[in-house]
Short mmCIF file of C-alpha atoms and ligand atoms in Angstrom, two decimals:
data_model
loop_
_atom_site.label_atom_id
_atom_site.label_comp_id
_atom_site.label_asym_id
_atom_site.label_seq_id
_atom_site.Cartn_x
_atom_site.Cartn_y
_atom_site.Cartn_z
CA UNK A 17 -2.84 -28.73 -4.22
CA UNK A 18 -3.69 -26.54 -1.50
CA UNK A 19 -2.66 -23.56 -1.05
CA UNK A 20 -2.04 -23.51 -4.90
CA UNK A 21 -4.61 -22.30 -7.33
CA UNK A 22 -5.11 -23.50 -10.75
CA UNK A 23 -6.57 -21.23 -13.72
CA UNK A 24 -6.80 -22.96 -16.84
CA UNK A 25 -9.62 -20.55 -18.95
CA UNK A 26 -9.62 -17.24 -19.62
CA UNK A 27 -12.16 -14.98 -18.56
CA UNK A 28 -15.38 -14.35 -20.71
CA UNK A 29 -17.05 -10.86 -21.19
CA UNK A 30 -18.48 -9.64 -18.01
CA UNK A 31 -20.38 -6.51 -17.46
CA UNK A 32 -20.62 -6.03 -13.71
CA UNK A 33 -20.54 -3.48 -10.58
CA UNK A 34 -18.27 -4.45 -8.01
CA UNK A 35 -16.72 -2.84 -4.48
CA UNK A 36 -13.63 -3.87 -2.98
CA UNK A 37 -12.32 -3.97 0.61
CA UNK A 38 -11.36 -0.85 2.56
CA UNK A 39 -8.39 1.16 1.87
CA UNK A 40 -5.23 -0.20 3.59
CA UNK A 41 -3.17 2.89 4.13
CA UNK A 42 -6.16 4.53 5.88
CA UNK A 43 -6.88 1.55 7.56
CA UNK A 44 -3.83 1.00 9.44
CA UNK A 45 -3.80 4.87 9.65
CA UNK A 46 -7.28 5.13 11.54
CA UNK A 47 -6.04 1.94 14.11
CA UNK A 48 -2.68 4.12 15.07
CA UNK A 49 -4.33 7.24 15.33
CA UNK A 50 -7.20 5.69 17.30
CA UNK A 51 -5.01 3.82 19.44
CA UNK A 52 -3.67 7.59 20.80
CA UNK A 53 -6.96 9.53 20.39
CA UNK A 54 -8.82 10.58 23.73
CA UNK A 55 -12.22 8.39 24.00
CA UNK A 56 -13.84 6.14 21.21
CA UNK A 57 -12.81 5.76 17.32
CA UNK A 58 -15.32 3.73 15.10
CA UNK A 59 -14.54 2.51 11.77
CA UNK A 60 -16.68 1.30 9.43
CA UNK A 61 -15.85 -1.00 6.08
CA UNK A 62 -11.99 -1.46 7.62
CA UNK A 63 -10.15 -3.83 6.19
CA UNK A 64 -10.71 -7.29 7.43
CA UNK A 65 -6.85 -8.47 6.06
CA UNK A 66 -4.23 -9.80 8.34
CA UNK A 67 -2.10 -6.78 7.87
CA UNK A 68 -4.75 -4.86 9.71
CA UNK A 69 -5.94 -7.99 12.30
CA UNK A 70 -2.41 -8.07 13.16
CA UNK A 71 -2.11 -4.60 13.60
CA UNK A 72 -5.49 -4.45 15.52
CA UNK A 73 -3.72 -7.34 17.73
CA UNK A 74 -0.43 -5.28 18.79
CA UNK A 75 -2.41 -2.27 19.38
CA UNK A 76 -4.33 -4.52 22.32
CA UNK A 77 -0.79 -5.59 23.41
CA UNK A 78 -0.04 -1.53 24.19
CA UNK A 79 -2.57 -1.76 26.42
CA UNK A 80 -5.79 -0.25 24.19
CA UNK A 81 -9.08 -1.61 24.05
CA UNK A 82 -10.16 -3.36 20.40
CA UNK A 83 -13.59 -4.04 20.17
CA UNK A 84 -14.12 -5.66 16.33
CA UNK A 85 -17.51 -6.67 15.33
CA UNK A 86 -18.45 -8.03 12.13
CA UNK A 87 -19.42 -4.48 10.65
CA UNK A 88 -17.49 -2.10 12.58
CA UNK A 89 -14.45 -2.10 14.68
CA UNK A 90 -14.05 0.22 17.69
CA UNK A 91 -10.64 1.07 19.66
CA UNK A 92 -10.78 3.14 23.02
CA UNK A 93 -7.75 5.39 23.27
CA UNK A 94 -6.39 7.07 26.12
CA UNK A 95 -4.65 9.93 24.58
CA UNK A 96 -1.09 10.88 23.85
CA UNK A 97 1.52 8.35 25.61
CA UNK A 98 -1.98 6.71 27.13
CA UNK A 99 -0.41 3.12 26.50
CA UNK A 100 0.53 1.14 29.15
CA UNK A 101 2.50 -2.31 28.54
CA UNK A 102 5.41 -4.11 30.78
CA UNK A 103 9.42 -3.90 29.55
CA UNK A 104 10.04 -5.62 26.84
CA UNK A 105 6.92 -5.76 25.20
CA UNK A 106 6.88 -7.94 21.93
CA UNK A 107 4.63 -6.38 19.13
CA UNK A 108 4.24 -8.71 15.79
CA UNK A 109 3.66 -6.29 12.49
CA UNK A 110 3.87 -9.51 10.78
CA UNK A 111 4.22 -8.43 6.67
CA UNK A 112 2.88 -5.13 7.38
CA UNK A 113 5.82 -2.25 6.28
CA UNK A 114 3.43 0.77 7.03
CA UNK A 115 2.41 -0.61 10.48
CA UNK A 116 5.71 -1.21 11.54
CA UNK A 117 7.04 1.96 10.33
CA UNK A 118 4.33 4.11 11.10
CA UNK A 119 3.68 2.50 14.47
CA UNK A 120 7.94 3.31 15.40
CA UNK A 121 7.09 7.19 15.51
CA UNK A 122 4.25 6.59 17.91
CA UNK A 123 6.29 4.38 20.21
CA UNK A 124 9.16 7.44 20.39
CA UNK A 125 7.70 8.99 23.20
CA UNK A 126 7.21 5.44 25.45
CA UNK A 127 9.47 4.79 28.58
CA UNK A 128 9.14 1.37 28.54
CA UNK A 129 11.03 -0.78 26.33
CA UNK A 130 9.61 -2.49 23.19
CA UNK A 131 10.12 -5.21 20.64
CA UNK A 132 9.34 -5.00 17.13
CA UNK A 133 9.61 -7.84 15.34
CA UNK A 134 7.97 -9.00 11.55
CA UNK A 135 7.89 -12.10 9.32
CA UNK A 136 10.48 -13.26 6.78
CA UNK A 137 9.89 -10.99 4.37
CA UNK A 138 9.79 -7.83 6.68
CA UNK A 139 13.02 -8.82 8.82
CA UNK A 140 14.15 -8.34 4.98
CA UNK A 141 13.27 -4.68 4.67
CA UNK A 142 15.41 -1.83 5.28
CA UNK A 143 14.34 -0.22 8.92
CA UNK A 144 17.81 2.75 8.98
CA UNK A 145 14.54 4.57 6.78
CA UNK A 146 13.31 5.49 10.10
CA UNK A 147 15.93 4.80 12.75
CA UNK A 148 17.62 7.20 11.51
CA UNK A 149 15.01 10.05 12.18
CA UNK A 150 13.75 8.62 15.21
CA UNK A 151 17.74 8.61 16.40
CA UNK A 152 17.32 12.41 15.80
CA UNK A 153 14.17 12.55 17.85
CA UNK A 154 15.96 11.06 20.88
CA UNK A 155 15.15 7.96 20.41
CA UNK A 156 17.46 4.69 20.84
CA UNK A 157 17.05 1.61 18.86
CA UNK A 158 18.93 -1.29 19.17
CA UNK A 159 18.80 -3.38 16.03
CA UNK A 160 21.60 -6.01 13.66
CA UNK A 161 21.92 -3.73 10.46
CA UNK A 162 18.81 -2.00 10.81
CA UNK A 163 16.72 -5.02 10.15
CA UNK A 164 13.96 -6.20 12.32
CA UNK A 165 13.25 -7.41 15.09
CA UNK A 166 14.61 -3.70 16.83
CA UNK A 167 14.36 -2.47 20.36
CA UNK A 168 12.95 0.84 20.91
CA UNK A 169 13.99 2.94 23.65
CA UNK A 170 12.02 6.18 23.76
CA UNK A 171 12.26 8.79 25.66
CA UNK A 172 10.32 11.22 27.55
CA UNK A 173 12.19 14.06 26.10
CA UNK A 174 11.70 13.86 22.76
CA UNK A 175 13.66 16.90 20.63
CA UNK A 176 11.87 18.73 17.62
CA UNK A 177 13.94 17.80 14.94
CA UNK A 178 14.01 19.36 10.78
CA UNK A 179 14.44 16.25 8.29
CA UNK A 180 14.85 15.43 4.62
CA UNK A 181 13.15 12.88 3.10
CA UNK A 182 13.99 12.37 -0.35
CA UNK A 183 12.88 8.84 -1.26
CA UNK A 184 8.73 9.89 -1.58
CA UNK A 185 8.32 7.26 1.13
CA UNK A 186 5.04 7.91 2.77
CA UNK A 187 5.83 5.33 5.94
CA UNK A 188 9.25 7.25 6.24
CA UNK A 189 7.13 10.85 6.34
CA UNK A 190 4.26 9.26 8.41
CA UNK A 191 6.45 7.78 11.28
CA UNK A 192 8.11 11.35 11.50
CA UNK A 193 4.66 12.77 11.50
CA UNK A 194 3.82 10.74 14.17
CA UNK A 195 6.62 11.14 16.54
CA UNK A 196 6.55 14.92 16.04
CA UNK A 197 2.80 15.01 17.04
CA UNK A 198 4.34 13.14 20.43
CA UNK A 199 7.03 15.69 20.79
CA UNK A 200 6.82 19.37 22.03
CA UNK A 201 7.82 22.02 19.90
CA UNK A 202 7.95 21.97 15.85
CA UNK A 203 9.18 19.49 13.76
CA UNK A 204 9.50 20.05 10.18
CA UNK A 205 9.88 17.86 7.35
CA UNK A 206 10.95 18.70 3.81
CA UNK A 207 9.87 15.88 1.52
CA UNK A 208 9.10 14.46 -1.81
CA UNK A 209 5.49 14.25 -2.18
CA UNK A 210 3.92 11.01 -1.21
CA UNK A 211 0.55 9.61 -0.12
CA UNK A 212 -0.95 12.38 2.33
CA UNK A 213 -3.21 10.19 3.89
CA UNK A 214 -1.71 11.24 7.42
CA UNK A 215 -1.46 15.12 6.45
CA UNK A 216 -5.37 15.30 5.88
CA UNK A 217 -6.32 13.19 8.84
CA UNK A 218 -4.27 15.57 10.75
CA UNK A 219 -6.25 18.37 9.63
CA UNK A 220 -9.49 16.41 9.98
CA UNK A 221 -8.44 16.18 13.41
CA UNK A 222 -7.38 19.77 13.67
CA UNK A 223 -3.76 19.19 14.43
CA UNK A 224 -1.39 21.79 14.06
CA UNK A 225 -0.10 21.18 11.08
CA UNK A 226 1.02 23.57 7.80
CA UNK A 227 1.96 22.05 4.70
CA UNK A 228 3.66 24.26 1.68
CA UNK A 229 4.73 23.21 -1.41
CA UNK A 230 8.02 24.43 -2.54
CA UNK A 231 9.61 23.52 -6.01
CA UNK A 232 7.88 19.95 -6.07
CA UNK A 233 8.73 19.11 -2.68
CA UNK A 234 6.27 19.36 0.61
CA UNK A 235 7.57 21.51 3.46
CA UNK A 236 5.12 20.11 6.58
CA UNK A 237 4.94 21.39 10.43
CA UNK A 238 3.92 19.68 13.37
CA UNK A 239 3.86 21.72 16.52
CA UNK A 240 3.25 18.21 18.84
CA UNK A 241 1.96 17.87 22.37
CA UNK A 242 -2.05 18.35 20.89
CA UNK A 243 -4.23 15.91 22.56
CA UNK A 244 -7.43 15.07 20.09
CA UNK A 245 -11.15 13.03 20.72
CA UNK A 246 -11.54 9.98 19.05
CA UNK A 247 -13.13 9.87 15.87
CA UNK A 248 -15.44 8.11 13.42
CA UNK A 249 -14.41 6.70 9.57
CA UNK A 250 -15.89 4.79 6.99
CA UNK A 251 -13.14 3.30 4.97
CA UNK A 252 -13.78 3.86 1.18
CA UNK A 253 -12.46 1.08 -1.17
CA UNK A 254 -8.31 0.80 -1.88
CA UNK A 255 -7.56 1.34 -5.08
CA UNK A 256 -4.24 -0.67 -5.18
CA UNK A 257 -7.14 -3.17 -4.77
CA UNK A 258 -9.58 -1.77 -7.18
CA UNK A 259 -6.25 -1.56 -9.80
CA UNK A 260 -6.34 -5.82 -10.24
CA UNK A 261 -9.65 -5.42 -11.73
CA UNK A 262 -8.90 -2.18 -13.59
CA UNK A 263 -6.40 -4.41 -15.67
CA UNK A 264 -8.17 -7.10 -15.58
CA UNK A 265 -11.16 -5.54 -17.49
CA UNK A 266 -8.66 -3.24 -19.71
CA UNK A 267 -7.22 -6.42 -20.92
CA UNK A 268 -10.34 -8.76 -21.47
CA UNK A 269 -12.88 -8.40 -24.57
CA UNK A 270 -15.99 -6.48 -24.54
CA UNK A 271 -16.39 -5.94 -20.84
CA UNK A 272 -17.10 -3.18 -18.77
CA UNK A 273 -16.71 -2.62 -14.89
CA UNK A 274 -18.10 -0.22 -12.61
CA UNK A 275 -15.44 -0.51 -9.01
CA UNK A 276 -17.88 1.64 -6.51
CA UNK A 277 -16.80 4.05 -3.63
CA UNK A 278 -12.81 4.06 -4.57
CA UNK A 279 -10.56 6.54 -2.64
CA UNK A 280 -8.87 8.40 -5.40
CA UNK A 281 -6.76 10.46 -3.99
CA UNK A 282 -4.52 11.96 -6.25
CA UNK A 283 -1.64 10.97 -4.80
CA UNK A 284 -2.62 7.13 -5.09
CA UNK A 285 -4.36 7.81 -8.74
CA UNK A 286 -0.78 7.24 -10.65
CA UNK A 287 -2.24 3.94 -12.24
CA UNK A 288 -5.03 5.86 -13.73
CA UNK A 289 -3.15 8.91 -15.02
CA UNK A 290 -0.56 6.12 -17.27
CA UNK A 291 -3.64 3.39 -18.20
CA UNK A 292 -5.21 6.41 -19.32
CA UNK A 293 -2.24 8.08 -21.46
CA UNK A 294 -1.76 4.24 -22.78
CA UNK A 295 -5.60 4.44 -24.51
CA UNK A 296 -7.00 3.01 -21.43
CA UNK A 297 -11.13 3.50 -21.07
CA UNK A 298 -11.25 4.70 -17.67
CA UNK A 299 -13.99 7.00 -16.55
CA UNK A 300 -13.93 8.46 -12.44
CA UNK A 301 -17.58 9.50 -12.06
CA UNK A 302 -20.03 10.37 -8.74
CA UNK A 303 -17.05 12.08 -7.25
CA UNK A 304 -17.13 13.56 -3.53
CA UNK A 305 -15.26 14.05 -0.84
CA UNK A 306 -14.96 12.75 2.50
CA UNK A 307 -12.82 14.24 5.58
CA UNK A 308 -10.68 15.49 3.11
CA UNK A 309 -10.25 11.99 0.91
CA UNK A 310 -11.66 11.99 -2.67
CA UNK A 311 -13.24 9.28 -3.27
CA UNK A 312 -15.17 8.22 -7.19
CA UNK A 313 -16.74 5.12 -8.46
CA UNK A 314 -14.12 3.97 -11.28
CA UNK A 315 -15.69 2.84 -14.49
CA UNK A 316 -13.57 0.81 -16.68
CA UNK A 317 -13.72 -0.93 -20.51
CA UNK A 318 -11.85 -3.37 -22.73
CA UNK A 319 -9.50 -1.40 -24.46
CA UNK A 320 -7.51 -2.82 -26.88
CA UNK A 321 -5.47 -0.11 -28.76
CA UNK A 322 -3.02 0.02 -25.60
CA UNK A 323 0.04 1.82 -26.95
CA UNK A 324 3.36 1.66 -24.66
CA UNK A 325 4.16 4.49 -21.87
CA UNK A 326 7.61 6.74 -21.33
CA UNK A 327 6.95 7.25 -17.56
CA UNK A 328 7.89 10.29 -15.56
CA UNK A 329 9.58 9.32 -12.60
CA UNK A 330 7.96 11.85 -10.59
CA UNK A 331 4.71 9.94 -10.88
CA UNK A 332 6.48 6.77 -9.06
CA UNK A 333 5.38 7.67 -5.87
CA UNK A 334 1.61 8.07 -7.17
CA UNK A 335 1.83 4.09 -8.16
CA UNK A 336 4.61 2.53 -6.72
CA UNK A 337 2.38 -0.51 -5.77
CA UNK A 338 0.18 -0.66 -8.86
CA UNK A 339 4.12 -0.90 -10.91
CA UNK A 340 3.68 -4.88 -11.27
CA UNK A 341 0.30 -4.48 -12.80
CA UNK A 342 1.65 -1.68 -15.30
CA UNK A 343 4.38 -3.45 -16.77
CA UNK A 344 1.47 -6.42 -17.67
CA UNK A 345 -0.10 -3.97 -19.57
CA UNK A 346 2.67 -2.90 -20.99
CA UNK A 347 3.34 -6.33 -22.27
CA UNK A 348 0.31 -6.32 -24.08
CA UNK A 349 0.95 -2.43 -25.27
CA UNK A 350 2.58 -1.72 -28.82
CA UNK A 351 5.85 -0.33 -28.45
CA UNK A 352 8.48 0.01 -26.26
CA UNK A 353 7.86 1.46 -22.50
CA UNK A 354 10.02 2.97 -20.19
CA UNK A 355 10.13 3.47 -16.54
CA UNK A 356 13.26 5.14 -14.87
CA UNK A 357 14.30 5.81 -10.99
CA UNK A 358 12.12 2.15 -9.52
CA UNK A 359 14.69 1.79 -6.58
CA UNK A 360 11.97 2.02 -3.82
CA UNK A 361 10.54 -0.95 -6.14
CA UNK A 362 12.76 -3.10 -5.02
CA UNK A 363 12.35 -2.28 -1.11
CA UNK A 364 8.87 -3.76 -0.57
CA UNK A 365 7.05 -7.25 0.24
CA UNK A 366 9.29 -8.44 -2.34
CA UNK A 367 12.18 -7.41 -4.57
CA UNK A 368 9.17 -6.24 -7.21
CA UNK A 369 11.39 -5.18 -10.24
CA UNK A 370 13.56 -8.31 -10.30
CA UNK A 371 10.36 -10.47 -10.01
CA UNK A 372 8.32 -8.38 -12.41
CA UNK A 373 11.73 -9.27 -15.10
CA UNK A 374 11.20 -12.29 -14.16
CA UNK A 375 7.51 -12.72 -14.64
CA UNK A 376 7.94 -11.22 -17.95
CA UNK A 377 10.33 -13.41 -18.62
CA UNK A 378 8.46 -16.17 -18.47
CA UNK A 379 5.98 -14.91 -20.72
CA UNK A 380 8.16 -14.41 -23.88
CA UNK A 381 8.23 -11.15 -23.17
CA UNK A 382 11.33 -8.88 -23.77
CA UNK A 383 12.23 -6.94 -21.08
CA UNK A 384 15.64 -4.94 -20.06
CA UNK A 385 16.16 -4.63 -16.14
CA UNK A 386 19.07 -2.14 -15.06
CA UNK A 387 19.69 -0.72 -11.49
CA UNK A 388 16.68 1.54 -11.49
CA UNK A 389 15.17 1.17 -14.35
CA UNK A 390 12.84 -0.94 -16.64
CA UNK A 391 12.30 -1.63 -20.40
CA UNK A 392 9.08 -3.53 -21.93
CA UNK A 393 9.20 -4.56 -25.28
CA UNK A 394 5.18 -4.92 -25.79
CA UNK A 395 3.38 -7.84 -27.78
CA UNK A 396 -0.36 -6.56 -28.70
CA UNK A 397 -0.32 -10.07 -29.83
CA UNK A 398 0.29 -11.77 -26.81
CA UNK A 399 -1.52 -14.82 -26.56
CA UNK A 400 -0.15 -17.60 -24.13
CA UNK A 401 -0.83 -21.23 -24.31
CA UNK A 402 1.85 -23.26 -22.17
CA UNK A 403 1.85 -24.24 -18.75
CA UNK A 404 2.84 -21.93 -16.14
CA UNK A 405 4.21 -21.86 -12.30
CA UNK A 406 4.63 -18.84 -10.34
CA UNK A 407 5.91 -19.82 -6.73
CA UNK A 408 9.06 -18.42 -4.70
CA UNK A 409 8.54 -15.02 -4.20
CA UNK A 410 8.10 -14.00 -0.51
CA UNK A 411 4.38 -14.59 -0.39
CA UNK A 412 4.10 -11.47 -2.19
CA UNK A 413 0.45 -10.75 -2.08
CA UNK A 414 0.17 -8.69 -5.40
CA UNK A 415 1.99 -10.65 -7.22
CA UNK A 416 0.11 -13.38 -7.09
CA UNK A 417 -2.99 -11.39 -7.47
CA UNK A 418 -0.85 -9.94 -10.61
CA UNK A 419 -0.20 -13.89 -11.57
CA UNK A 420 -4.05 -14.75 -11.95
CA UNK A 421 -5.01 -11.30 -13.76
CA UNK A 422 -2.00 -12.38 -16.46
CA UNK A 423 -3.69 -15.65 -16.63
CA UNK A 424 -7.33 -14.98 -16.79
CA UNK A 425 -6.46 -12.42 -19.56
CA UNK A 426 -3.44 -13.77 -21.64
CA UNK A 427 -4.50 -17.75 -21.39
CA UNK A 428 -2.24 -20.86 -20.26
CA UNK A 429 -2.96 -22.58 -17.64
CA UNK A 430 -1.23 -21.46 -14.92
CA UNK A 431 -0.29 -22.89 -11.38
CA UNK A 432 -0.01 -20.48 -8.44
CA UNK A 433 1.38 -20.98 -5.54
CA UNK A 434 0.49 -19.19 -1.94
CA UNK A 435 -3.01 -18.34 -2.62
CA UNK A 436 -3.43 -17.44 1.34
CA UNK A 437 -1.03 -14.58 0.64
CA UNK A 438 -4.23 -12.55 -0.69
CA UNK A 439 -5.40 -12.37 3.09
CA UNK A 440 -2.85 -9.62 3.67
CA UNK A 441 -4.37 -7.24 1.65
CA UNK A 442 -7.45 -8.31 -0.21
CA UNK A 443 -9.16 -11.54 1.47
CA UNK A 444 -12.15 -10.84 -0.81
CA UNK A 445 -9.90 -10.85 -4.08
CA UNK A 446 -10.46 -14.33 -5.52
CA UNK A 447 -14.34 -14.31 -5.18
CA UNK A 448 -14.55 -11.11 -6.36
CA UNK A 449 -12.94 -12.72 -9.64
CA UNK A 450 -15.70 -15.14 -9.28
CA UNK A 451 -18.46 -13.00 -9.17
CA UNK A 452 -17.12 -11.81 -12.63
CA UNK A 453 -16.66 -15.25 -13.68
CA UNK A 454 -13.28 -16.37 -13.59
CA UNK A 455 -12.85 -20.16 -13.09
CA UNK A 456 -10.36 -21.80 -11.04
CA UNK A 457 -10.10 -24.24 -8.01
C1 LIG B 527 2.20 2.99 2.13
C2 LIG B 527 3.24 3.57 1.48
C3 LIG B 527 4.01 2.94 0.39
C4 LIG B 527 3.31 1.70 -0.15
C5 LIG B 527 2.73 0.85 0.93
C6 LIG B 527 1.73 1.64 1.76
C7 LIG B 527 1.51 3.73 3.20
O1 LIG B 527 5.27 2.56 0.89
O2 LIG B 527 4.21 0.94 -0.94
O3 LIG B 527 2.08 -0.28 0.37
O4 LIG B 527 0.38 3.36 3.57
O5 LIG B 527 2.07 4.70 3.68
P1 LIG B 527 6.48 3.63 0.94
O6 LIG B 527 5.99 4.80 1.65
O7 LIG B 527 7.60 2.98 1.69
O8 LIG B 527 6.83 3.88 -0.50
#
């Protein structure tokens, strides 16, 4: 049975404090803009997943020195267009979306030619997201229907370009962020608000960059060509991460969690906003900020009133990965939810709205799936006692992570397959679960 875990009991009450690993967006985000800073970056409480290793790794292969220790990682750039790597160059983003999209608008501005290439379920993933700006930028990529692997030719003489973005993508906004800070001139990008990790590391770095908000959408300009010194970070905790055990406590009887040093950002606090308006008991307290970030300790308990959601669509962005974890909650909400406009949903590790369907499925719970949107039928009820397999579907890491919350919580006993996919995001995940007392082997 390896590589497949088995949960048979639910969880008991717990009353606990935990932390969770660093935040993966800012994560990957500190290793690219490190990799192009001038002098040392040091980051402390990154995230020790394979989706940042891996990145780590194809930063070395541009030619930039990775020093990781067991508490802090350091990376020596050389400024602006300081890598240096031979023609054809393979980089590996592995299952990593935001690396290899974010890392495409730094390698605009390189001579040399490079290959991008990513595992199954990336060479899945739509890439014309951000060929198509980086076409507009001067750059050439040579690709079979803008999947991976692609070959980027940049160029030298990179043009200032103005762009759209309408899908709320933050990888699509941060690889044009990124190749505008490598090209002269100013770039400007109208777009549908979306994580701004990148925007305030930008101005934490003092980049020139003005952002206005116009009739809900973000107007942002980059004048590029601004060298910067390298810089220091401690990664606070990812709440995509923190979300698992959110639910997990929301769901179980009489327990309460406190999840400490959470970056709660508003525009990754979706999740909280819709447990909250569903009669979830969730408290941010200590808040504070940090270069820019806000960042709370989340305290979180049983609730068990949970009534069923009609979700604005303009929040999707502000929980677009936490959606899997939602619709469990809506399972066990009275009433009917609704969720409208989930096409980027079905654009990530995995197709996530046909698998959620799916998942519910298997539960007895009613669900209706359409194009681009979802209904739950909710069972406040909903008590499971069958056996249960979750296997084919991409190695998704959350939703197996979403497969033992549903089990720990609902009952069954459940069989899950590809327990290694955790290491992508959240290595730490299933002894975390122990240290609240979840059984399983
Ligand atoms: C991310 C942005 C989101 C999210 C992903 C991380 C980022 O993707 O799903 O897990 O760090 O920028 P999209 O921007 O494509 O929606």
């Amino acid at each position: 049975m390896k590589n497949i875990l088995l949960i048979q009991n639910k969880i008991n009450s717990f009353n606990n404090s935990i932390n969770v690993s660093g935040d993966k967006s800012l994560s990957i985000r500190w290793a690219i803009m490190s990799a192009q800073a001038l002098g040392k970056s040091k980051a402390f409480n990154l995230l020790n997943s394979e989706d940042v290793n891996n990145a780590l790794i194809a930063i070395k292969k541009l030619g930039i020195k990775v020093v990781k220790k067991k508490d802090y990682c350091e990376i020596f750039g050389k400024g602006l267009n300081g890598f240096s790597f031979s023609n054809n160059t393979t980089i590996n983003a592995q299952n990593s979306g935001t690396f290899a999209r974010l890392i495409l608008g730094v390698l605009a501005k390189t001579k040399k030619k490079i290959i991008l290439k990513g595992d199954r379920s990336l060479s899945n993933r739509d890439f014309s997201r951000v060929i198509e700006p980086l076409n507009k930028f001067g750059v050439k990529i040579i690709s079979k229907k803008n999947k991976l692997p692609l070959k980027v030719c940049g160029t030298e003489y990179l043009r200032p370009i103005t762009y759209e973005e309408y899908k709320g993508s933050a990888q699509v906004k941060s690889c044009i962020m990124l190749a505008a800070l490598n090209t002269p001139g100013i770039t400007k990008i109208k777009c549908k608000p979306s994580r701004n990790h990148t925007e305030l590391l930008f101005k934490h770095l003092k980049l020139n960059i003005n952002i206005q908000n116009k009739n809900s959408y973000d107007v942002i300009k980059i004048k590029g060509g601004k060298q910067y010194k390298g810089f220091n970070y401690i990664i606070p905790g990812d709440i995509s991460s923190a979300s698992f055990f959110i639910v997990l406590t929301l769901l179980s009887k009489n327990s309460k969690l406190v999840i400490k040093n959470i970056n709660v950002n508003e525009t990754r606090t979706g999740i909280i906003d819709i447990l909250k308006k569903m009669n979830g008991k969730i408290f941010l307290k200590n808040k504070r900020y940090y270069k820019g970030e806000k960042v709370a300790d989340i305290h979180v308990i049983s609730s068990n009133k949970l009534k069923s959601i009609n979700c604005p669509k303009e929040i999707n962005s502000r929980l677009i990965d936490e959606l899997p974890l939602i619709f469990l909650v809506c399972a066990k909400a009275k009433g009917i939810s609704r969720f409208e406009n989930l096409d980027e949903l079905r654009h990530k590790e995995s197709d996530r709205l046909k698998l959620s369907s799916k998942f519910l499925n298997m539960l007895g719970i009613k669900n209706e799936i359409n194009i681009n949107s979802f209904k739950i039928k909710g069972n406040p009820n909903l008590l499971l006692s069958k056996n249960f397999t979750v296997k084919d579907y991409f190695k998704d890491h959350r939703i197996f992570m979403l497969s033992c919350i549903a089990a720990l919580t609902l009952g069954g006993t459940w069989k899950i397959h590809d327990k290694n996919s955790v290491n992508t995001s959240f290595p730490n995940f299933l002894k975390t679960l122990k240290e609240l007392g979840g059984k399983f082997r």
